[in-house]
Amino acid sequence: MPLLIQCDSNRVSTKEINYRYGLKTLTATLDFQIDDSTSYENNNLQSGYFETTEVLLVESKHKNSIQYYSIESGQKIHEIRLPKIGPNSIGEIQGFLSISEDSIIVFDKWRPRAMLIDSKGKLLNYIPLSDTRALNHASMTRLPNVFIDGKICLFIFPDIAKDDPSFFEGHIFFELIVDISTGENRFLPFSWPEVYKGRHWTFYHTFPSRILGKNNKLVYSFGADHRLYTVSLDGIVESRDAKSDHIKDILWLKSGADEHETFMSSGIYAMIIYDKYRDVYYRIAGLETDPLLPDGKFKSVNLKPYSILLLDSSFAKIGETILFPKESYLIKDWFVCSKGLCISTANPEKRNINEDEMQFNVLVIDTIKSATVPKKSIQP
């Protein structure tokens, strides 16, 4: 059983908080010029370096390739094309993990294995996977596969309906640990937290966000939990309160309730992001909103407002900023680079999306008198 350590939350009224820091969106966006075979909306984004150039690595399913774009110029400077047939082929790329410039793990949608390649696409090794469900989520930025001490960590969504009464009872594990050197596959003994038990939740609340945080620990953000969880590979779990000032209620899915309406009406926690350049965490929070438009139709999920909590490296909250206008952010597509936190502008509710480029808002840490936004200024 994992060891759980809880830290003091030190809760205070939001009206009494005057944060020193906030996030500011720069006027200039980061724009990457893509070809007609690459999507402007991409679920798998990683930053790194190629030779001496800072780059954004992007998966192109149509080309079965990994593309490298210069952060500075926005131009493609390198591409690894993966053969679809042959002994060392990738039938269809389904995620990748860049460990270093010449160590990249590529996942194949159709085979229970991964391949370790270099930056020229040369095969270095095969990595067997015992659970092919790992491949379903290998392309998701919110749940990136991570590498710790020679082991790959892959999120496996349980093969059981989330409406099953036993789904959240603590014995269903979802983090597969694959040891590259020995081939051992095992599950980390960690599951959904206590708040989930005995209730049904929307799909959005069920799906966590998990990243590699500081000190080689996994960091989890669950949609229905104000707390964050760090987990080491030996099963030690620690938690810390990281609550949004602007979430009033987190609603569970009652019998007969509409899932979309519940999601829009409820607070929810989305991505957790670690910024190694500035040694801070960002936690994205979805805020309550009226689920209906003035004409009585349901709002699109893309019109849900979001804020970003700014946390120091120990998860102490040092600021919170509401994203506005909400139509200018697509929160599922993001990456961090030397310039700041970059979030896609390709929200489907935004007019005039240029499909020939990937465009990102750049958010930087700003020292201000107060980052607490008055409630009257929150846009529903």
mmCIF file of C-alpha atoms in Angstrom:
data_model
loop_
_atom_site.group_PDB
_atom_site.id
_atom_site.type_symbol
_atom_site.label_atom_id
_atom_site.label_comp_id
_atom_site.label_asym_id
_atom_site.label_seq_id
_atom_site.Cartn_x
_atom_site.Cartn_y
_atom_site.Cartn_z
ATOM 1 C CA MET A 1 0.000 0.000 0.000
ATOM 2 C CA PRO A 2 1.289 3.486 -0.772
ATOM 3 C CA LEU A 3 2.285 5.798 2.051
ATOM 4 C CA LEU A 4 0.217 8.984 2.050
ATOM 5 C CA ILE A 5 1.553 12.173 3.605
ATOM 6 C CA GLN A 6 -0.694 15.231 3.823
ATOM 7 C CA CYS A 7 0.684 18.733 4.241
ATOM 8 C CA ASP A 8 -1.126 21.588 5.972
ATOM 9 C CA SER A 9 -3.371 23.500 3.568
ATOM 10 C CA ASN A 10 -3.354 26.876 5.412
ATOM 11 C CA ARG A 11 -6.690 27.902 3.926
ATOM 12 C CA VAL A 12 -7.554 31.585 3.825
ATOM 13 C CA SER A 13 -10.437 33.591 2.462
ATOM 14 C CA THR A 14 -9.914 34.672 -1.159
ATOM 15 C CA LYS A 15 -10.933 38.212 -0.214
ATOM 16 C CA GLU A 16 -7.883 38.483 2.060
ATOM 17 C CA ILE A 17 -5.329 37.356 -0.516
ATOM 18 C CA ASN A 18 -3.194 39.865 -2.383
ATOM 19 C CA TYR A 19 -0.798 37.861 -4.509
ATOM 20 C CA ARG A 20 2.500 39.301 -5.566
ATOM 21 C CA TYR A 21 2.606 37.419 -8.878
ATOM 22 C CA GLY A 22 0.318 36.827 -11.814
ATOM 23 C CA LEU A 23 0.547 35.758 -15.451
ATOM 24 C CA LYS A 24 0.629 38.198 -18.324
ATOM 25 C CA THR A 25 -0.117 37.245 -21.938
ATOM 26 C CA LEU A 26 2.360 38.842 -24.310
ATOM 27 C CA THR A 27 1.044 40.765 -27.307
ATOM 28 C CA ALA A 28 3.197 38.772 -29.730
ATOM 29 C CA THR A 29 2.256 35.143 -30.324
ATOM 30 C CA LEU A 30 4.498 32.234 -31.273
ATOM 31 C CA ASP A 31 3.617 31.148 -34.816
ATOM 32 C CA PHE A 32 4.838 27.954 -36.502
ATOM 33 C CA GLN A 33 4.402 27.515 -40.244
ATOM 34 C CA ILE A 34 3.108 24.008 -41.005
ATOM 35 C CA ASP A 35 2.522 22.094 -44.229
ATOM 36 C CA ASP A 36 -0.826 20.854 -45.493
ATOM 37 C CA SER A 37 -0.260 17.410 -43.930
ATOM 38 C CA THR A 38 0.150 18.624 -40.344
ATOM 39 C CA SER A 39 -2.682 19.661 -38.050
ATOM 40 C CA TYR A 40 -2.771 23.116 -36.435
ATOM 41 C CA GLU A 41 -4.452 21.390 -33.469
ATOM 42 C CA ASN A 42 -1.993 18.928 -31.965
ATOM 43 C CA ASN A 43 -2.268 16.767 -28.863
ATOM 44 C CA ASN A 44 1.417 15.885 -28.522
ATOM 45 C CA LEU A 45 3.783 18.832 -28.075
ATOM 46 C CA GLN A 46 7.238 18.718 -26.506
ATOM 47 C CA SER A 47 9.983 21.299 -26.347
ATOM 48 C CA GLY A 48 13.693 20.565 -26.441
ATOM 49 C CA TYR A 49 16.862 21.225 -28.407
ATOM 50 C CA PHE A 50 18.127 20.071 -31.793
ATOM 51 C CA GLU A 51 21.837 20.715 -32.054
ATOM 52 C CA THR A 52 21.968 24.262 -30.608
ATOM 53 C CA THR A 53 18.447 25.365 -31.559
ATOM 54 C CA GLU A 54 15.498 25.405 -29.158
ATOM 55 C CA VAL A 55 12.682 23.517 -30.858
ATOM 56 C CA LEU A 56 9.081 22.421 -30.589
ATOM 57 C CA LEU A 57 8.631 18.728 -31.427
ATOM 58 C CA VAL A 58 5.311 17.877 -33.075
ATOM 59 C CA GLU A 59 3.763 14.567 -34.081
ATOM 60 C CA SER A 60 2.406 14.366 -37.633
ATOM 61 C CA LYS A 61 0.132 11.353 -37.953
ATOM 62 C CA HIS A 62 -0.465 11.815 -41.678
ATOM 63 C CA LYS A 63 3.249 11.865 -42.465
ATOM 64 C CA ASN A 64 4.056 9.319 -39.745
ATOM 65 C CA SER A 65 6.784 11.621 -38.555
ATOM 66 C CA ILE A 66 8.155 13.803 -35.775
ATOM 67 C CA GLN A 67 8.718 17.391 -36.888
ATOM 68 C CA TYR A 68 11.080 19.925 -35.324
ATOM 69 C CA TYR A 69 10.182 23.632 -35.410
ATOM 70 C CA SER A 70 12.513 26.405 -34.344
ATOM 71 C CA ILE A 71 11.047 28.325 -31.393
ATOM 72 C CA GLU A 72 12.738 31.478 -32.643
ATOM 73 C CA SER A 73 11.913 31.409 -36.378
ATOM 74 C CA GLY A 74 8.756 29.261 -36.423
ATOM 75 C CA GLN A 75 10.142 27.255 -39.348
ATOM 76 C CA LYS A 76 10.498 23.481 -39.621
ATOM 77 C CA ILE A 77 14.201 22.630 -39.419
ATOM 78 C CA HIS A 78 14.193 18.833 -39.108
ATOM 79 C CA GLU A 79 11.914 15.821 -39.526
ATOM 80 C CA ILE A 80 12.144 12.149 -38.595
ATOM 81 C CA ARG A 81 10.154 10.119 -41.122
ATOM 82 C CA LEU A 82 9.102 6.715 -39.783
ATOM 83 C CA PRO A 83 8.581 3.865 -42.293
ATOM 84 C CA LYS A 84 5.129 2.261 -42.216
ATOM 85 C CA ILE A 85 6.282 -1.095 -43.574
ATOM 86 C CA GLY A 86 9.383 -3.204 -43.074
ATOM 87 C CA PRO A 87 11.182 -4.801 -40.116
ATOM 88 C CA ASN A 88 11.794 -1.540 -38.241
ATOM 89 C CA SER A 89 8.506 0.146 -39.105
ATOM 90 C CA ILE A 90 5.946 2.156 -37.154
ATOM 91 C CA GLY A 91 2.536 1.284 -38.624
ATOM 92 C CA GLU A 92 1.040 4.489 -37.242
ATOM 93 C CA ILE A 93 2.726 6.821 -34.799
ATOM 94 C CA GLN A 94 0.748 7.101 -31.566
ATOM 95 C CA GLY A 95 2.859 9.328 -29.370
ATOM 96 C CA PHE A 96 6.543 9.892 -28.714
ATOM 97 C CA LEU A 97 8.773 10.746 -25.773
ATOM 98 C CA SER A 98 11.927 12.773 -26.267
ATOM 99 C CA ILE A 99 14.403 11.793 -23.539
ATOM 100 C CA SER A 100 17.329 13.628 -25.118
ATOM 101 C CA GLU A 101 18.316 14.819 -28.584
ATOM 102 C CA ASP A 102 19.422 11.334 -29.656
ATOM 103 C CA SER A 103 17.080 9.211 -27.510
ATOM 104 C CA ILE A 104 13.440 9.311 -28.600
ATOM 105 C CA ILE A 105 10.833 6.668 -27.768
ATOM 106 C CA VAL A 106 8.136 6.237 -30.433
ATOM 107 C CA PHE A 107 4.883 4.337 -29.876
ATOM 108 C CA ASP A 108 3.072 2.316 -32.531
ATOM 109 C CA LYS A 109 -0.728 2.321 -32.482
ATOM 110 C CA TRP A 110 -0.920 -1.221 -33.850
ATOM 111 C CA ARG A 111 1.851 -3.054 -31.966
ATOM 112 C CA PRO A 112 2.393 -3.751 -28.232
ATOM 113 C CA ARG A 113 5.871 -2.261 -28.325
ATOM 114 C CA ALA A 114 7.771 0.988 -28.546
ATOM 115 C CA MET A 115 10.973 1.830 -30.389
ATOM 116 C CA LEU A 116 13.971 3.789 -29.124
ATOM 117 C CA ILE A 117 15.458 5.810 -32.001
ATOM 118 C CA ASP A 118 17.972 8.599 -32.483
ATOM 119 C CA SER A 119 17.361 11.984 -34.129
ATOM 120 C CA LYS A 120 17.990 10.478 -37.578
ATOM 121 C CA GLY A 121 15.380 7.758 -37.035
ATOM 122 C CA LYS A 122 17.898 4.950 -36.534
ATOM 123 C CA LEU A 123 16.558 2.099 -34.386
ATOM 124 C CA LEU A 124 18.446 1.710 -31.102
ATOM 125 C CA ASN A 125 16.217 -0.763 -29.286
ATOM 126 C CA TYR A 126 12.745 -2.311 -29.017
ATOM 127 C CA ILE A 127 10.719 -1.856 -25.837
ATOM 128 C CA PRO A 128 7.974 -4.483 -25.255
ATOM 129 C CA LEU A 129 4.722 -3.318 -23.669
ATOM 130 C CA SER A 130 2.515 -5.747 -21.766
ATOM 131 C CA ASP A 131 -0.603 -3.588 -21.986
ATOM 132 C CA THR A 132 -1.594 -2.213 -25.401
ATOM 133 C CA ARG A 133 -4.120 0.154 -23.787
ATOM 134 C CA ALA A 134 -1.070 2.322 -23.090
ATOM 135 C CA LEU A 135 -1.110 3.364 -26.706
ATOM 136 C CA ASN A 136 -4.552 4.968 -26.464
ATOM 137 C CA HIS A 137 -3.223 7.910 -24.462
ATOM 138 C CA ALA A 138 0.380 8.089 -25.616
ATOM 139 C CA SER A 139 -0.378 11.205 -27.668
ATOM 140 C CA MET A 140 -1.994 13.324 -24.968
ATOM 141 C CA THR A 141 -0.159 16.386 -23.684
ATOM 142 C CA ARG A 142 -2.136 16.266 -20.418
ATOM 143 C CA LEU A 143 -0.885 12.709 -19.775
ATOM 144 C CA PRO A 144 2.546 12.551 -21.399
ATOM 145 C CA ASN A 145 4.567 9.390 -21.096
ATOM 146 C CA VAL A 146 7.537 10.201 -18.884
ATOM 147 C CA PHE A 147 10.979 8.720 -18.290
ATOM 148 C CA ILE A 148 12.418 8.246 -14.786
ATOM 149 C CA ASP A 149 15.634 6.355 -13.981
ATOM 150 C CA GLY A 150 15.463 4.016 -16.962
ATOM 151 C CA LYS A 151 11.723 3.457 -16.677
ATOM 152 C CA ILE A 152 8.806 4.676 -18.808
ATOM 153 C CA CYS A 153 5.604 5.689 -17.017
ATOM 154 C CA LEU A 154 2.416 5.323 -19.083
ATOM 155 C CA PHE A 155 -1.120 6.194 -18.035
ATOM 156 C CA ILE A 156 -3.567 3.332 -18.715
ATOM 157 C CA PHE A 157 -7.248 4.230 -18.583
ATOM 158 C CA PRO A 158 -8.959 1.278 -16.844
ATOM 159 C CA ASP A 159 -10.819 -1.170 -19.042
ATOM 160 C CA ILE A 160 -14.003 -0.786 -17.021
ATOM 161 C CA ALA A 161 -16.965 1.585 -17.312
ATOM 162 C CA LYS A 162 -16.580 4.640 -15.077
ATOM 163 C CA ASP A 163 -20.219 4.153 -14.001
ATOM 164 C CA ASP A 164 -19.302 0.817 -12.429
ATOM 165 C CA PRO A 165 -19.709 1.149 -8.629
ATOM 166 C CA SER A 166 -16.210 -0.280 -8.081
ATOM 167 C CA PHE A 167 -14.436 2.126 -10.430
ATOM 168 C CA PHE A 168 -13.304 4.598 -7.767
ATOM 169 C CA GLU A 169 -12.937 2.215 -4.813
ATOM 170 C CA GLY A 170 -9.140 2.365 -4.741
ATOM 171 C CA HIS A 171 -8.060 -0.980 -6.192
ATOM 172 C CA ILE A 172 -7.962 -0.002 -9.882
ATOM 173 C CA PHE A 173 -4.471 1.205 -10.792
ATOM 174 C CA PHE A 174 -3.628 3.172 -13.930
ATOM 175 C CA GLU A 175 0.117 3.967 -13.997
ATOM 176 C CA LEU A 176 2.137 1.331 -15.883
ATOM 177 C CA ILE A 177 5.880 1.319 -15.169
ATOM 178 C CA VAL A 178 8.052 -0.231 -17.886
ATOM 179 C CA ASP A 179 11.696 -0.972 -17.068
ATOM 180 C CA ILE A 180 13.675 -0.590 -20.297
ATOM 181 C CA SER A 181 16.645 -2.693 -19.149
ATOM 182 C CA THR A 182 14.770 -5.674 -17.657
ATOM 183 C CA GLY A 183 11.512 -5.527 -19.589
ATOM 184 C CA GLU A 184 9.513 -5.671 -16.347
ATOM 185 C CA ASN A 185 6.014 -4.168 -16.502
ATOM 186 C CA ARG A 186 4.209 -3.311 -13.261
ATOM 187 C CA PHE A 187 1.465 -1.005 -12.041
ATOM 188 C CA LEU A 188 2.111 1.711 -9.472
ATOM 189 C CA PRO A 189 -0.172 1.175 -6.417
ATOM 190 C CA PHE A 190 -1.981 4.493 -6.709
ATOM 191 C CA SER A 191 -5.596 5.236 -7.621
ATOM 192 C CA TRP A 192 -8.285 7.942 -7.551
ATOM 193 C CA PRO A 193 -8.405 9.879 -4.255
ATOM 194 C CA GLU A 194 -11.036 9.562 -1.541
ATOM 195 C CA VAL A 195 -13.299 12.338 -2.848
ATOM 196 C CA TYR A 196 -14.280 10.142 -5.821
ATOM 197 C CA LYS A 197 -15.574 7.206 -3.829
ATOM 198 C CA GLY A 198 -19.298 6.430 -3.736
ATOM 199 C CA ARG A 199 -20.183 8.889 -6.532
ATOM 200 C CA HIS A 200 -20.394 9.135 -10.291
ATOM 201 C CA TRP A 201 -18.428 11.825 -12.127
ATOM 202 C CA THR A 202 -18.365 13.333 -15.592
ATOM 203 C CA PHE A 203 -15.748 12.028 -17.996
ATOM 204 C CA TYR A 204 -13.921 15.360 -17.709
ATOM 205 C CA HIS A 205 -13.711 15.064 -13.920
ATOM 206 C CA THR A 206 -12.631 11.417 -14.138
ATOM 207 C CA PHE A 207 -9.627 11.985 -16.391
ATOM 208 C CA PRO A 208 -6.598 13.251 -14.423
ATOM 209 C CA SER A 209 -3.609 15.214 -15.624
ATOM 210 C CA ARG A 210 -0.193 13.762 -14.811
ATOM 211 C CA ILE A 211 3.297 15.055 -15.535
ATOM 212 C CA LEU A 212 6.893 14.593 -14.501
ATOM 213 C CA GLY A 213 7.537 17.152 -11.795
ATOM 214 C CA LYS A 214 10.569 18.213 -9.854
ATOM 215 C CA ASN A 215 12.889 15.606 -8.264
ATOM 216 C CA ASN A 216 11.752 12.812 -10.610
ATOM 217 C CA LYS A 217 8.296 12.510 -9.077
ATOM 218 C CA LEU A 218 4.972 12.092 -10.830
ATOM 219 C CA VAL A 219 2.493 14.903 -10.155
ATOM 220 C CA TYR A 220 -1.262 14.294 -10.481
ATOM 221 C CA SER A 221 -4.092 16.784 -10.751
ATOM 222 C CA PHE A 222 -7.567 15.223 -10.458
ATOM 223 C CA GLY A 223 -10.540 17.124 -11.830
ATOM 224 C CA ALA A 224 -12.661 16.822 -8.673
ATOM 225 C CA ASP A 225 -9.926 17.299 -6.061
ATOM 226 C CA HIS A 226 -8.507 20.585 -4.764
ATOM 227 C CA ARG A 227 -5.327 18.773 -3.760
ATOM 228 C CA LEU A 228 -2.300 17.835 -5.864
ATOM 229 C CA TYR A 229 -0.513 14.506 -5.425
ATOM 230 C CA THR A 230 3.154 13.647 -5.921
ATOM 231 C CA VAL A 231 4.055 9.987 -6.275
ATOM 232 C CA SER A 232 7.501 8.380 -6.331
ATOM 233 C CA LEU A 233 8.108 5.102 -8.148
ATOM 234 C CA ASP A 234 8.506 3.325 -4.804
ATOM 235 C CA GLY A 235 4.902 4.243 -3.905
ATOM 236 C CA ILE A 236 5.344 7.187 -1.536
ATOM 237 C CA VAL A 237 2.428 9.614 -2.001
ATOM 238 C CA GLU A 238 2.327 13.189 -0.739
ATOM 239 C CA SER A 239 -0.515 15.680 -1.168
ATOM 240 C CA ARG A 240 -0.830 19.423 -0.923
ATOM 241 C CA ASP A 241 -3.804 21.767 -1.165
ATOM 242 C CA ALA A 242 -3.787 23.811 -4.391
ATOM 243 C CA LYS A 243 -7.263 25.350 -4.532
ATOM 244 C CA SER A 244 -8.517 27.936 -6.978
ATOM 245 C CA ASP A 245 -9.929 31.107 -5.441
ATOM 246 C CA HIS A 246 -12.648 31.103 -8.101
ATOM 247 C CA ILE A 247 -14.074 27.580 -7.796
ATOM 248 C CA LYS A 248 -17.110 27.465 -5.530
ATOM 249 C CA ASP A 249 -18.533 24.015 -6.215
ATOM 250 C CA ILE A 250 -17.307 20.787 -7.796
ATOM 251 C CA LEU A 251 -20.408 18.847 -8.804
ATOM 252 C CA TRP A 252 -20.643 15.081 -9.059
ATOM 253 C CA LEU A 253 -22.860 13.517 -11.704
ATOM 254 C CA LYS A 254 -26.211 12.753 -10.136
ATOM 255 C CA SER A 255 -28.524 10.076 -11.464
ATOM 256 C CA GLY A 256 -30.322 11.260 -14.585
ATOM 257 C CA ALA A 257 -28.292 14.497 -14.803
ATOM 258 C CA ASP A 258 -26.904 15.687 -18.131
ATOM 259 C CA GLU A 259 -23.118 15.224 -18.261
ATOM 260 C CA HIS A 260 -22.478 18.319 -20.382
ATOM 261 C CA GLU A 261 -24.627 20.530 -18.162
ATOM 262 C CA THR A 262 -22.936 19.211 -15.021
ATOM 263 C CA PHE A 263 -19.478 19.823 -16.468
ATOM 264 C CA MET A 264 -20.247 23.405 -17.480
ATOM 265 C CA SER A 265 -21.935 24.217 -14.156
ATOM 266 C CA SER A 266 -19.122 22.737 -12.090
ATOM 267 C CA GLY A 267 -15.642 23.741 -11.141
ATOM 268 C CA ILE A 268 -12.925 21.387 -12.374
ATOM 269 C CA TYR A 269 -9.158 21.094 -12.353
ATOM 270 C CA ALA A 270 -7.490 20.403 -15.682
ATOM 271 C CA MET A 271 -3.787 20.397 -16.551
ATOM 272 C CA ILE A 272 -0.885 20.477 -14.138
ATOM 273 C CA ILE A 273 2.296 21.817 -15.785
ATOM 274 C CA TYR A 274 5.868 22.051 -14.509
ATOM 275 C CA ASP A 275 8.054 24.887 -15.778
ATOM 276 C CA LYS A 276 11.680 23.821 -15.330
ATOM 277 C CA TYR A 277 12.943 27.167 -16.631
ATOM 278 C CA ARG A 278 11.317 29.129 -13.803
ATOM 279 C CA ASP A 279 10.898 26.274 -11.287
ATOM 280 C CA VAL A 280 7.154 26.799 -10.851
ATOM 281 C CA TYR A 281 3.977 24.845 -11.478
ATOM 282 C CA TYR A 282 0.855 25.978 -13.324
ATOM 283 C CA ARG A 283 -2.505 24.400 -12.483
ATOM 284 C CA ILE A 284 -5.335 25.138 -14.875
ATOM 285 C CA ALA A 285 -8.795 25.388 -13.304
ATOM 286 C CA GLY A 286 -12.139 25.356 -15.128
ATOM 287 C CA LEU A 287 -14.651 27.751 -13.553
ATOM 288 C CA GLU A 288 -18.415 27.454 -13.135
ATOM 289 C CA THR A 289 -20.515 28.980 -15.904
ATOM 290 C CA ASP A 290 -24.132 29.020 -17.050
ATOM 291 C CA PRO A 291 -24.398 25.959 -19.327
ATOM 292 C CA LEU A 292 -26.957 27.686 -21.588
ATOM 293 C CA LEU A 293 -26.662 30.369 -24.224
ATOM 294 C CA PRO A 294 -29.249 33.200 -24.293
ATOM 295 C CA ASP A 295 -31.277 31.222 -26.868
ATOM 296 C CA GLY A 296 -31.527 28.247 -24.511
ATOM 297 C CA LYS A 297 -29.049 26.025 -26.370
ATOM 298 C CA PHE A 298 -26.118 24.397 -24.599
ATOM 299 C CA LYS A 299 -22.834 26.285 -24.646
ATOM 300 C CA SER A 300 -19.869 24.616 -26.283
ATOM 301 C CA VAL A 301 -17.326 23.180 -23.852
ATOM 302 C CA ASN A 302 -14.855 25.562 -25.504
ATOM 303 C CA LEU A 303 -16.673 28.493 -23.857
ATOM 304 C CA LYS A 304 -15.891 27.342 -20.336
ATOM 305 C CA PRO A 305 -13.751 29.979 -18.559
ATOM 306 C CA TYR A 306 -10.396 28.984 -17.052
ATOM 307 C CA SER A 307 -7.876 30.377 -14.620
ATOM 308 C CA ILE A 308 -4.244 29.432 -14.038
ATOM 309 C CA LEU A 309 -2.913 28.928 -10.526
ATOM 310 C CA LEU A 310 0.749 29.839 -10.125
ATOM 311 C CA LEU A 311 2.517 27.598 -7.604
ATOM 312 C CA ASP A 312 6.098 27.603 -6.397
ATOM 313 C CA SER A 313 8.232 24.454 -6.523
ATOM 314 C CA SER A 314 6.750 23.296 -3.185
ATOM 315 C CA PHE A 315 3.167 23.842 -4.472
ATOM 316 C CA ALA A 316 2.572 26.936 -2.362
ATOM 317 C CA LYS A 317 0.201 29.216 -4.232
ATOM 318 C CA ILE A 318 1.724 32.550 -5.255
ATOM 319 C CA GLY A 319 -0.865 33.788 -7.764
ATOM 320 C CA GLU A 320 -3.915 33.106 -9.923
ATOM 321 C CA THR A 321 -4.923 34.673 -13.221
ATOM 322 C CA ILE A 322 -8.122 34.260 -15.256
ATOM 323 C CA LEU A 323 -7.649 33.673 -18.989
ATOM 324 C CA PHE A 324 -9.457 36.310 -21.026
ATOM 325 C CA PRO A 325 -10.908 36.342 -23.564
ATOM 326 C CA LYS A 326 -11.643 32.646 -23.145
ATOM 327 C CA GLU A 327 -12.113 32.165 -26.897
ATOM 328 C CA SER A 328 -8.387 32.867 -27.395
ATOM 329 C CA TYR A 329 -7.119 29.768 -25.568
ATOM 330 C CA LEU A 330 -7.284 26.043 -26.330
ATOM 331 C CA ILE A 331 -6.026 24.726 -23.021
ATOM 332 C CA LYS A 332 -5.422 21.118 -24.080
ATOM 333 C CA ASP A 333 -2.553 22.134 -26.385
ATOM 334 C CA TRP A 334 0.395 23.680 -24.554
ATOM 335 C CA PHE A 335 4.128 23.496 -24.007
ATOM 336 C CA VAL A 336 6.746 25.282 -21.912
ATOM 337 C CA CYS A 337 9.921 26.791 -23.349
ATOM 338 C CA SER A 338 12.454 29.463 -22.435
ATOM 339 C CA LYS A 339 9.977 32.163 -23.485
ATOM 340 C CA GLY A 340 7.209 31.082 -21.081
ATOM 341 C CA LEU A 341 4.041 28.994 -20.896
ATOM 342 C CA CYS A 342 2.644 28.631 -24.416
ATOM 343 C CA ILE A 343 -1.065 27.816 -24.915
ATOM 344 C CA SER A 344 -2.661 27.281 -28.318
ATOM 345 C CA THR A 345 -4.957 29.981 -29.712
ATOM 346 C CA ALA A 346 -6.873 27.428 -31.823
ATOM 347 C CA ASN A 347 -10.086 27.479 -29.775
ATOM 348 C CA PRO A 348 -12.876 26.358 -32.163
ATOM 349 C CA GLU A 349 -14.960 29.301 -30.927
ATOM 350 C CA LYS A 350 -12.341 31.732 -32.206
ATOM 351 C CA ARG A 351 -12.995 33.313 -35.571
ATOM 352 C CA ASN A 352 -10.565 33.201 -38.482
ATOM 353 C CA ILE A 353 -8.259 30.389 -37.387
ATOM 354 C CA ASN A 354 -5.322 30.134 -39.764
ATOM 355 C CA GLU A 355 -5.019 26.417 -40.515
ATOM 356 C CA ASP A 356 -1.580 26.912 -42.092
ATOM 357 C CA GLU A 357 0.071 27.581 -38.755
ATOM 358 C CA MET A 358 0.168 26.580 -35.120
ATOM 359 C CA GLN A 359 -0.207 29.692 -33.001
ATOM 360 C CA PHE A 360 0.375 30.030 -29.268
ATOM 361 C CA ASN A 361 -0.199 32.717 -26.686
ATOM 362 C CA VAL A 362 2.902 33.227 -24.532
ATOM 363 C CA LEU A 363 2.247 33.739 -20.810
ATOM 364 C CA VAL A 364 4.988 35.083 -18.555
ATOM 365 C CA ILE A 365 5.212 35.631 -14.807
ATOM 366 C CA ASP A 366 4.490 39.215 -13.868
ATOM 367 C CA THR A 367 5.085 40.978 -10.561
ATOM 368 C CA ILE A 368 1.935 42.902 -9.679
ATOM 369 C CA LYS A 369 0.270 44.462 -6.684
ATOM 370 C CA SER A 370 -2.589 41.973 -6.691
ATOM 371 C CA ALA A 371 -3.298 39.033 -8.975
ATOM 372 C CA THR A 372 -6.643 38.337 -7.362
ATOM 373 C CA VAL A 373 -9.336 39.170 -9.894
ATOM 374 C CA PRO A 374 -12.526 40.715 -8.396
ATOM 375 C CA LYS A 375 -15.487 38.382 -8.740
ATOM 376 C CA LYS A 376 -17.444 40.908 -10.763
ATOM 377 C CA SER A 377 -14.804 40.775 -13.503
ATOM 378 C CA ILE A 378 -15.060 37.000 -14.025
ATOM 379 C CA GLN A 379 -16.686 36.373 -17.384
ATOM 380 C CA PRO A 380 -19.258 33.551 -17.256
#
